[in-house]
Every structure is written in C-alpha cells, then in structure tokens.
Coordinates of C-alpha atoms in Angstrom, one line a residue:
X299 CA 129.1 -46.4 -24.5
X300 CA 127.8 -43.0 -23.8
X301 CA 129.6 -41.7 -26.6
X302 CA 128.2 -43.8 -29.1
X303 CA 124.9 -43.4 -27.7
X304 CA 125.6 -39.7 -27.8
X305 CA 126.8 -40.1 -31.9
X306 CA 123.7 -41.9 -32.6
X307 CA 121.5 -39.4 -31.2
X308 CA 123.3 -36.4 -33.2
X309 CA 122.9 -38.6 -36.6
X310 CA 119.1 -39.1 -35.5
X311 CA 119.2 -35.1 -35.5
X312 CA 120.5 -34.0 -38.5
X313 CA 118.9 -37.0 -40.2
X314 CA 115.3 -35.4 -39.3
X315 CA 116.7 -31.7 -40.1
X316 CA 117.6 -32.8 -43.2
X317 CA 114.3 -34.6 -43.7
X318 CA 112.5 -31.4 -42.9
X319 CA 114.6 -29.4 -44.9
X320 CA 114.0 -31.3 -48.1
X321 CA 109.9 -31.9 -47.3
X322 CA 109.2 -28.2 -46.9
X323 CA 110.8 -27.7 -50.2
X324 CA 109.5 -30.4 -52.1
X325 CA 106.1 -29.7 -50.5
X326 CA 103.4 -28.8 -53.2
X327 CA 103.0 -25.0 -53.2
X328 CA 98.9 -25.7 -53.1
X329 CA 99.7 -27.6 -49.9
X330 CA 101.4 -24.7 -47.8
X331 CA 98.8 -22.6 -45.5
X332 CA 97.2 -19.7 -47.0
X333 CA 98.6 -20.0 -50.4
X334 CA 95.5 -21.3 -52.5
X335 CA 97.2 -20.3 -55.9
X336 CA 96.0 -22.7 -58.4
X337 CA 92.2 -23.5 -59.1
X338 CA 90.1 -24.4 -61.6
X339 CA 86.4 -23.8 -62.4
X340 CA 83.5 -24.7 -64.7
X341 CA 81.6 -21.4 -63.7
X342 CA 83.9 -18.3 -63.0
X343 CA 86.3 -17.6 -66.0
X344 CA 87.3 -14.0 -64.9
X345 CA 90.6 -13.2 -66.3
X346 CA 93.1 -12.5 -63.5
X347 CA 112.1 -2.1 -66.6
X348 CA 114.0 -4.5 -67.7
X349 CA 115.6 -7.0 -65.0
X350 CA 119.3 -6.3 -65.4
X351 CA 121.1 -9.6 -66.6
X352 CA 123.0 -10.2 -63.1
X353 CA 120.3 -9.4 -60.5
X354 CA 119.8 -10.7 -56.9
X355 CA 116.4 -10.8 -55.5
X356 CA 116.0 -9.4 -52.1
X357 CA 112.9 -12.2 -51.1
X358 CA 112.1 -15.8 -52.4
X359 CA 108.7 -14.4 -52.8
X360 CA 109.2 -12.4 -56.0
X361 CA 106.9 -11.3 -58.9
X362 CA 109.8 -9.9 -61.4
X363 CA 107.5 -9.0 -63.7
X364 CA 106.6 -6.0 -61.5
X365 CA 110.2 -4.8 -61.2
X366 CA 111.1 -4.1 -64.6
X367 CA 110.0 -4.1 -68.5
X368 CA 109.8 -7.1 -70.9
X369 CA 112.5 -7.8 -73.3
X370 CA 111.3 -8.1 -76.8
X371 CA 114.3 -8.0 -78.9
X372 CA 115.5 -11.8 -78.3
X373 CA 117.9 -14.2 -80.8
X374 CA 117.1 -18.0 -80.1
X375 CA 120.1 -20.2 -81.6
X376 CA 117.4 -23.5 -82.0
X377 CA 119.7 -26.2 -81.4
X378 CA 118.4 -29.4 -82.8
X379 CA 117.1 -32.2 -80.7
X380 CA 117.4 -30.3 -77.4
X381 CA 113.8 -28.8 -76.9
X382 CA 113.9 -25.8 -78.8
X383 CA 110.9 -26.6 -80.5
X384 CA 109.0 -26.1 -77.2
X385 CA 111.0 -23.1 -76.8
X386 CA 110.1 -21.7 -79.9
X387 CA 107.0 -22.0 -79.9
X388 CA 106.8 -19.8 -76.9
X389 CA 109.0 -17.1 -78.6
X390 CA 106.4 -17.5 -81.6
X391 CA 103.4 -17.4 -79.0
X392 CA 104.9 -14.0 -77.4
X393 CA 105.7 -12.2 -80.6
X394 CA 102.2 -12.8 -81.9
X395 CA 100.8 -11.9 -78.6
X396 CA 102.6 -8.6 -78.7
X397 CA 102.7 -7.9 -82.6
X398 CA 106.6 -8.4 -82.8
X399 CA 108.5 -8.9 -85.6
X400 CA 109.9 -12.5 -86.4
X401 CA 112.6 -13.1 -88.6
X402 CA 111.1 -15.4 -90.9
X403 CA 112.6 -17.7 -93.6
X404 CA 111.8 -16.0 -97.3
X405 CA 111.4 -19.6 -99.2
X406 CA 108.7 -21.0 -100.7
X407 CA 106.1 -22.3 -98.1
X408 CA 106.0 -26.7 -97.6
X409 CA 109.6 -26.9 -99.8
X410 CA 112.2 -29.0 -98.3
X411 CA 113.8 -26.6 -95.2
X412 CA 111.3 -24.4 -95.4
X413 CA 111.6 -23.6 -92.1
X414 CA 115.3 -23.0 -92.1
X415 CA 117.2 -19.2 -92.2
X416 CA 120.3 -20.9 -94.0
X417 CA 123.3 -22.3 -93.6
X418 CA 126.6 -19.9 -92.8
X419 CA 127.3 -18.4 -96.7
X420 CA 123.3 -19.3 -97.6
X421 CA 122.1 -16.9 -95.0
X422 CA 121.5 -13.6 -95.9
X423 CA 119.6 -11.0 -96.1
X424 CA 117.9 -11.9 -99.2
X425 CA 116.6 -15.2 -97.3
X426 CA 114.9 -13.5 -94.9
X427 CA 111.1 -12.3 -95.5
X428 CA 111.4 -8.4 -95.6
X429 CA 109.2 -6.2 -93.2
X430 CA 107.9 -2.9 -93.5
X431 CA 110.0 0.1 -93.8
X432 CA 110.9 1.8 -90.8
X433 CA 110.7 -1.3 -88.8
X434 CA 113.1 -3.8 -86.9
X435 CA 113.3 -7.3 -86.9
X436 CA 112.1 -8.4 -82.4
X437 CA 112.7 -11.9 -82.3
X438 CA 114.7 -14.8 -84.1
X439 CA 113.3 -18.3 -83.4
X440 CA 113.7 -20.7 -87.0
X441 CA 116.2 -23.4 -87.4
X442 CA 119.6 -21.7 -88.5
X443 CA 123.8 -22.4 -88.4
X444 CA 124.8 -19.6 -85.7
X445 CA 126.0 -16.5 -87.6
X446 CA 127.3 -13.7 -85.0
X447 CA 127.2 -11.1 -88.6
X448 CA 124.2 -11.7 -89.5
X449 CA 122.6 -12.1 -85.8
X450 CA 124.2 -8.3 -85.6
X451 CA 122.8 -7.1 -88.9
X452 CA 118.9 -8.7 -87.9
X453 CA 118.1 -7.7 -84.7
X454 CA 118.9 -4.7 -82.4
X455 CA 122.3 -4.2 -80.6
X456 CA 120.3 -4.8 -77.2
X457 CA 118.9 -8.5 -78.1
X458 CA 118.8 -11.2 -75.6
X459 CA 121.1 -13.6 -76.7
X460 CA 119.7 -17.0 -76.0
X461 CA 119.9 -21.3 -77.0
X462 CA 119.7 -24.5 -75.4
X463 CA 122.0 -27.6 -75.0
X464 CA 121.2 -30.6 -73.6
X465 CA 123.4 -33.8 -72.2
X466 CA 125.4 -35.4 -75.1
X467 CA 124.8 -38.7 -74.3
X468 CA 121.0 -38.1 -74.0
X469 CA 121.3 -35.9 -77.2
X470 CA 122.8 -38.3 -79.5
X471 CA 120.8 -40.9 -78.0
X472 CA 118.0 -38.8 -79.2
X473 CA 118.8 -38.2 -82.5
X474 CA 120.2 -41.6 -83.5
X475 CA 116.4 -42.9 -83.0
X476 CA 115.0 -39.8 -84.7
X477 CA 117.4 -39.4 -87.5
X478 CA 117.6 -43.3 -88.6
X479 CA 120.9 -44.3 -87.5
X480 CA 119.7 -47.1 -85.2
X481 CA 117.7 -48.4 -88.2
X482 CA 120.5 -48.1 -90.3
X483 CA 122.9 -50.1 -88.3
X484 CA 120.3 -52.7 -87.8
X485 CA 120.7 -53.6 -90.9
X486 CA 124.3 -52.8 -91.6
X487 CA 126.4 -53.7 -88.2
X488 CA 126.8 -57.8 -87.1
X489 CA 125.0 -59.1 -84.6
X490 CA 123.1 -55.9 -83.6
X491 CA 119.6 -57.9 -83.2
X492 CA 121.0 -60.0 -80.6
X493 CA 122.3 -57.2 -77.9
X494 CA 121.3 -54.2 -75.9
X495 CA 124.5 -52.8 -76.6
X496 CA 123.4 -51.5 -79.5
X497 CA 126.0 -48.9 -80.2
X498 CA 128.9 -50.9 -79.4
X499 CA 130.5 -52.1 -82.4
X500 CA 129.5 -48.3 -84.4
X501 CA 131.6 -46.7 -81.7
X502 CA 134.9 -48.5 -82.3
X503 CA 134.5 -46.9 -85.9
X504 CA 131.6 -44.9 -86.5
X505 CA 132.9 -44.1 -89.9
X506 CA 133.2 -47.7 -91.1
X507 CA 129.3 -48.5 -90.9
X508 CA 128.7 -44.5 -91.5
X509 CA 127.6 -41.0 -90.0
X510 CA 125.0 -39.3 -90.3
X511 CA 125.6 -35.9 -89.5
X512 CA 122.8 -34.9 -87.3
X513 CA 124.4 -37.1 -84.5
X514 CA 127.8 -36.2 -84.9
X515 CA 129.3 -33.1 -82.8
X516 CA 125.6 -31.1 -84.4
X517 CA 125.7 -29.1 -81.4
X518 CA 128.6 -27.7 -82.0
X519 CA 127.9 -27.2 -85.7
X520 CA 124.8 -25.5 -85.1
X521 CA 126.4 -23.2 -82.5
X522 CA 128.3 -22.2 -86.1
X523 CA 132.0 -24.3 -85.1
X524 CA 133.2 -25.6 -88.5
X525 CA 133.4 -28.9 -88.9
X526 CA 136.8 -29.6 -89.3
X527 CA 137.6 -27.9 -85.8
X528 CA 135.6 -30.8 -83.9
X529 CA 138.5 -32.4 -82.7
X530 CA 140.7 -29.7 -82.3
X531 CA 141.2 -29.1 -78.3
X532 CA 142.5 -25.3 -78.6
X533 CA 140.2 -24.2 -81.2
X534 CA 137.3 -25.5 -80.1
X535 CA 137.8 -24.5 -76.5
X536 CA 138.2 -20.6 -77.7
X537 CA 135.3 -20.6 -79.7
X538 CA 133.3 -22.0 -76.6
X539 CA 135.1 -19.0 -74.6
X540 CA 133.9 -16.4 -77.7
X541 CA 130.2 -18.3 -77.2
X542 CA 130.3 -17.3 -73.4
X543 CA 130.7 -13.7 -74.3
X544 CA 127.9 -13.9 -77.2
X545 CA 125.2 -15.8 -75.1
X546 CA 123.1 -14.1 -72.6
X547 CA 122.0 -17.2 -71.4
X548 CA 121.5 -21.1 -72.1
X549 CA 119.1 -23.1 -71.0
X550 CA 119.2 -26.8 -70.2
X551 CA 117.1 -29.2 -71.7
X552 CA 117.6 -31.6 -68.6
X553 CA 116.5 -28.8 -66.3
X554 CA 114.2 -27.3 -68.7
X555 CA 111.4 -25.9 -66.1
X556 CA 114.3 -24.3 -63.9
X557 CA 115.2 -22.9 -67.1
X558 CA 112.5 -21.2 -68.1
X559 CA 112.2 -19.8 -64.8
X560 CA 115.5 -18.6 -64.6
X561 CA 115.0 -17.1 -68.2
X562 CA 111.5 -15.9 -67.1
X563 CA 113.5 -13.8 -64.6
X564 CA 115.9 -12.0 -66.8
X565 CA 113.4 -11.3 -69.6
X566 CA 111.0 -9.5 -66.7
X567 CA 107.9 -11.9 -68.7
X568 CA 105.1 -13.2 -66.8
X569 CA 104.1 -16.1 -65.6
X570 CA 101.8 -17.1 -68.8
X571 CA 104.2 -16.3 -70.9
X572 CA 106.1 -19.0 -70.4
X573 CA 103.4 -21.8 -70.2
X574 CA 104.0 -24.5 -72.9
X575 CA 103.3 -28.0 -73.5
X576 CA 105.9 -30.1 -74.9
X577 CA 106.5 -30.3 -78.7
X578 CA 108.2 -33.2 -81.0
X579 CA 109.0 -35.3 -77.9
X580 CA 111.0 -38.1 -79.3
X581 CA 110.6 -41.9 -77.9
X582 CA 112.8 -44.7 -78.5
X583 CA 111.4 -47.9 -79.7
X584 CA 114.5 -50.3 -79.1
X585 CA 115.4 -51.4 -75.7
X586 CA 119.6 -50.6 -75.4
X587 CA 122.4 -50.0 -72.7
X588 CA 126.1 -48.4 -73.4
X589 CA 128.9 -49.8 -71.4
X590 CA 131.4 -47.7 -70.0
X591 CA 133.6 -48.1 -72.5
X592 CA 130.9 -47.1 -75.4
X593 CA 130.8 -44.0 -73.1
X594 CA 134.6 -43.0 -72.9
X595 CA 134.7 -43.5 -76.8
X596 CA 131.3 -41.5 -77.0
X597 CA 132.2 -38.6 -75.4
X598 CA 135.8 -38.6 -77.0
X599 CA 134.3 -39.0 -80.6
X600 CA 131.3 -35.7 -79.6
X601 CA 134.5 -33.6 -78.2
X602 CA 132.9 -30.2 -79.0
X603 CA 129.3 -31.3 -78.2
X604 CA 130.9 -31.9 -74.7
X605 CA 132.5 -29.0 -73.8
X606 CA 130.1 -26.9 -75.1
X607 CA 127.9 -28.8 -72.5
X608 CA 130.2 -28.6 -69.6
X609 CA 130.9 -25.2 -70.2
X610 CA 127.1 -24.1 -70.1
X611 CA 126.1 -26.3 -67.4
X612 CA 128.6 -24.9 -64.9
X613 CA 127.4 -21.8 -65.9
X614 CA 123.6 -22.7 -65.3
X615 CA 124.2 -23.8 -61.9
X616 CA 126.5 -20.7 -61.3
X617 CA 123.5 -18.9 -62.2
X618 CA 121.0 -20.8 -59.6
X619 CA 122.6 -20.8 -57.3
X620 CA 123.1 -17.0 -57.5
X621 CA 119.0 -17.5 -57.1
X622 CA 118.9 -19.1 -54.3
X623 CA 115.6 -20.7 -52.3
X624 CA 113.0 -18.3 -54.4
X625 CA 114.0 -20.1 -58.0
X626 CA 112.9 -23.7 -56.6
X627 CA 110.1 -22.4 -55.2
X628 CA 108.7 -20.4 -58.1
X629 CA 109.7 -23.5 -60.3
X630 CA 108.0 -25.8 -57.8
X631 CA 104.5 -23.4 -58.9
X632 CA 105.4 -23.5 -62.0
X633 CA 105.4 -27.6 -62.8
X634 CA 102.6 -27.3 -60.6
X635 CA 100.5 -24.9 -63.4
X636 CA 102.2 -27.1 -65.9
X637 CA 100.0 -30.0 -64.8
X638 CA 96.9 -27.9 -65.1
X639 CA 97.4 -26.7 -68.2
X640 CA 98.7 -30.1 -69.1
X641 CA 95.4 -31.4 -68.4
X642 CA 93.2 -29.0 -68.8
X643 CA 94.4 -28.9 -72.8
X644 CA 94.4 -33.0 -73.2
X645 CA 91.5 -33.7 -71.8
X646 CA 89.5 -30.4 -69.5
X647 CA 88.9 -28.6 -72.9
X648 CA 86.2 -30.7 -74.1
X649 CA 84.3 -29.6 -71.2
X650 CA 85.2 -26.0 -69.7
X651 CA 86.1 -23.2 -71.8
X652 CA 88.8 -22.1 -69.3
X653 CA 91.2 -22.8 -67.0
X654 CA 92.3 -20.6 -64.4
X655 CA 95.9 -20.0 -62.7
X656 CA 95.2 -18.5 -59.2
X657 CA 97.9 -15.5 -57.9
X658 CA 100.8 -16.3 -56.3
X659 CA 103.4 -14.7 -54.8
X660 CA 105.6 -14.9 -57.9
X661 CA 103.1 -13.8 -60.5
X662 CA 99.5 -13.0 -60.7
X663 CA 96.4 -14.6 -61.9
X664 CA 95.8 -15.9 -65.8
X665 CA 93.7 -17.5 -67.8
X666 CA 94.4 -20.5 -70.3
X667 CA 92.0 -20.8 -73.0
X668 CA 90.9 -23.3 -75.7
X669 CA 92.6 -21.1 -78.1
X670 CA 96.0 -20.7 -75.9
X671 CA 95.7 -24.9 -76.1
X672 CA 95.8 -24.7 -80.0
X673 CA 98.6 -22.4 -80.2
X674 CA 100.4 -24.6 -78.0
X675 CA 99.4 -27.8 -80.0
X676 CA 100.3 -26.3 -82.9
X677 CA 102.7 -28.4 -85.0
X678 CA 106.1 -26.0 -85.7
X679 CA 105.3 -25.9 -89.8
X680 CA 102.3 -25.7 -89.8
X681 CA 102.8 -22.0 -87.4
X682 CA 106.2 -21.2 -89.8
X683 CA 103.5 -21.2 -92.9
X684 CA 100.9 -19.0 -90.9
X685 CA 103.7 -16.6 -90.0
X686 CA 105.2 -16.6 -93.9
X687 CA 101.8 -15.9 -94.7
X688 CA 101.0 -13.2 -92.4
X689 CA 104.5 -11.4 -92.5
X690 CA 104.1 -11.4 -96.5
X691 CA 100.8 -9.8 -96.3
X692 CA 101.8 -7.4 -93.7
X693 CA 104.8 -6.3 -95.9
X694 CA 102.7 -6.0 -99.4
X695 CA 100.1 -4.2 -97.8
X696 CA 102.8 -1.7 -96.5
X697 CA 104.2 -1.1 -100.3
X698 CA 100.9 -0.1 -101.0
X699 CA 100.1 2.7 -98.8
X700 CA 100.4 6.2 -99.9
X701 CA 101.8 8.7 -97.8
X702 CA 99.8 11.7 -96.3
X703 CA 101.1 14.8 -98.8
X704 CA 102.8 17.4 -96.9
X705 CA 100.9 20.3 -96.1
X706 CA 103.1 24.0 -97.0
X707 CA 101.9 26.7 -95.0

C-alpha cells in the first residue's frame, strides 16, 4: 500500500514538472516579466561576419545578426508546391532592399513560363537577363530544374545553397487539387462522387486514368533527378547523397517558421528580414480520406519524393536540435510578430501608417509599413515583370555610359 501510494505521488511529480516544463515554453514571449517586445501604436512610428554554417550559440538569448555579416550570394532551388513562393518573395524583398543582383528569366514578359530559368538543356546563359559588366549575379530565386553547372557558372563559389521540401503526402495532396487531377478523375474514374476515398481506385494504377506530371515524384524532378531514375533504389538514393553535399540547408514547409529561423541564423539577417505573409496558399474544395493502403501504394509510387524528404527531415531536426532551447524561443517571437504584421497588413493599414516590432533579446526594433505590406502582397508575376523591367533598364543604361578618358601625365 505504501508503495503504491509512494508511485502515485512520484507520477503526480513528474506529471506537474512536465506540465511546467512545457507551459514556460509555450508561454507567449509578451507574457514573460520584463520582456515588453512587441507593441503597436497609432502615434509613435520611430523606426527602431558571416555566422559560420555549423555554429553553436553560447545563450538562448541571441541576436545573430550582431555576431556576424549577412550573406548575399544565395541559390534558392523553388520547389513547387512547397512554399517557396513565400520564400521567394522574401529573397526578392532582400535583394531589392539591398540592390542585389537577381538572376532573372530573359523571356518575353506575361508569355507562358515567363517566370521560369529553363528546363536542364533549355537553361543557359542566353536565358538569363544580362547585367552590367563587372558585376555578379547575388541571388537566384525563379522557378527552375536544378542544374549544379549552371548554379556554378551564375552565382559566386561562396553562395548559400538553399530549397524546401515538404511532406509527400501533403504535397501531392496539394498539387492534385491545384493542378486538376482531382477534377480530372471526377470525371474519368467510377464511382468517385460517391466516396471520400477519392484517390483509391487512381492509386491501384495511376497510369490507367492518367498522370499529370506535376504530382508525380516533381520533387525529385525539380531537385534535377531524371525521370526515368524515379524508381531506381541505388540511383536515386546517391543522387540524394550528392544533394546533401550541394545544399547548405533545406527548409521544411511543415515547420516553415522554425525554418526561417534556423535559416535566419546561418544567413546572420535580421529579424525583418524574414517577415512574410503567406503567398499562393492552396485550399482544397473536396472533402477526402486515404486508407492505409492508398498510403503504402502512395508513398511506393513517389519513391524519390520520399527519400528526398526523409533524408532532409532528419537532417532538419539534426540541425535543431544542435539549437537547442534559444531556436523555440526566438521562433515562439517570431509567430508572435507574424500575427502583428498579419494583422496589421489585412486589416490595421487602413488606419495607422505603421506598425512597430518592439526589441527583443533576439533582434532589435523594426518598423512594418504600408509599403513593406504591398511588397509582401505582391502577386509572384506581377514582382518577376517589375524585376525584368528594372534589370533590363539597369543593363541598357549601363551600355550607354562612356568611360572617363584616361588622363597621360
């Protein structure tokens, strides 16, 4: 009796540790004592070396920003479906922020893949708008088949090598809705109108009732794996091996705010840097389910997509955890400034000019303005056209200038 009495008290303990463990860090950063770091006001709109890739911070409470210099020279792989809209449009954001260089498509503006570098032997340098002489291409952001030659011949040898994969399943979820496929099956596959399991009788034979492409091991293809390697287990598990020696880092589309955090950290940018609000979110407008056999015949049928995934994933979470406590905490601030800037851009700008982002122990103060919100809104083709245009004239005007004449002593 007294040791069951004594075994219910110890489980009474480490249940409350545990529960005061996980409160303090899901606690609202406004919420702890003497942190005040987010505020916003209708009256006072004051405005508030390069972190080596394998760094461990010596206090939760870090601004990286102050410990080294920014990063400019960065390669996005823009995987499609898996965010890296949003993330581009940061990258755009920052390069026109600091007058960087993007490597821009050289096709005629509002054409059909306009916004697209190429495709493997399409990609050259003759598809790329030029820039002036003398200067180097900073940042790579547009829609493109991964190319580790013509990455190399683009940027500098020191760019940050970056993409973004998200779960398969959500993924080609995702892009059946957004690509048509669910419509198309609708109308092509039995009984489709009268079950949840929508993707059931596709799966047994995808090829039957047809593909489209864009749900079909795309990850893979757009990390550059041809397509007839998809299924092959040594091939594609070497490229993967040759992707973890290209990539700098990857972020996660299912942990996309720890990942821009974590990224935040090796690119030494600040805290405003990495605001966003979300771009080409997709919804789905059909109600459906997958039974565990549509998902063993799912993830046998995206074989690369998958362990491109698993591969990255594991490293993610290598890479938190190497973090520690001070990553959820600075994430924790930053969802928090998200929701700010979230509202302040939907709904605050019609009656403030300004919102303001308060210090805190991981960055220091900034303003968001009206004009921050409409670079943020800004639909992805719309910004492609106003770069063309702007990286045209830039380069025209460059062909024009004379040079000073030498002067002979």
């Amino acid at each position: 009796m007294r040791r069951r009495c004594w075994k219910s008290i110890c489980m009474l303990l480490i249940a409350g540790g545990l529960g005061i463990l996980f409160g303090s860090l899901m606690t609202s950063p406004r919420s702890l004592p003497g942190n005040h770091w987010i505020r916003d006001s209708s009256s006072a709109w004051g405005k508030g070396s390069s972190m080596p890739r394998n760094h461990n911070q010596s206090s939760p409470y870090t601004d990286v920003s102050k410990q080294c210099s920014k990063m400019n020279n960065i390669a996005f792989l823009k995987v499609h479906k898996s965010g890296s809209t949003t993330v581009a449009n940061i990258l755009q954001r920052y390069a026109i922020r600091n007058q960087l260089n993007i490597v821009l498509p050289n096709k005629k503006r509002g054409s059909y893949g306009f916004n697209y570098l190429g495709y493997n032997g399409n990609f050259t340098m003759e598809s790329v708008i030029p820039i002036p002489r003398n200067e180097t291409y900073n940042i790579l952001c547009n829609h493109v088949i991964y190319n580790r030659t013509m990455f190399k011949k683009l940027i500098p040898k020191d760019s940050f090598y970056l993409a973004i994969v998200r779960e398969p399943e959500e993924r080609f979820v995702s892009a059946a809705f957004y690509y048509g496929l669910v419509g198309k099956l609708k109308k092509t596959v039995p009984g489709i109108n009268s079950t949840k399991y929508i993707f059931s009788e596709w799966l047994k034979n995808p090829w039957k009732y047809g593909v489209s492409m864009e749900v079909y091991n795309h990850v893979a293809y757009d990390f550059g794996l041809p397509r007839q390697s998809f299924h092959n287990r040594s091939v594609v598990d070497a490229y993967v091996s040759s992707l973890d020696s290209d990539f700098d880092f990857v972020l996660l589309m299912d942990y996309f705010d720890e990942s821009l955090m974590l990224l935040r950290r090796r690119l030494c940018w600040s805290m405003k840097d990495m605001i966003y609000l979300r771009s080409n979110p997709g919804t789905n407008k059909v109600d459906f389910a997958f039974s565990e056999d549509d998902r063993k015949r799912l993830k046998k049928w995206q074989m690369a997509d998958v362990a491109i995934f698993e591969h990255f994933h594991a490293r993610f979470w290598r890479q938190v955890e190497a973090e520690r406590r001070g990553l959820f905490l600075e994430t924790a601030f930053f969802k928090q400034a998200l929701r700010r800037v979230s509202d302040f851009c939907k709904y605050g700008k019609w009656r403030w000019p300004s919102v303001d982002i308060a210090s805190s122990p991981w960055s220091e103060s900034f303003t968001v303005t009206l004009y921050d919100c409409h670079e943020m809104e800004a639909r992805e083709l719309i910004v492609v056209q106003r770069l063309q245009r702007s990286a045209w004239a830039r380069y025209n005007a460059s062909l024009t200038i004379t040079p000073e004449p030498k002067i002979h002593n």
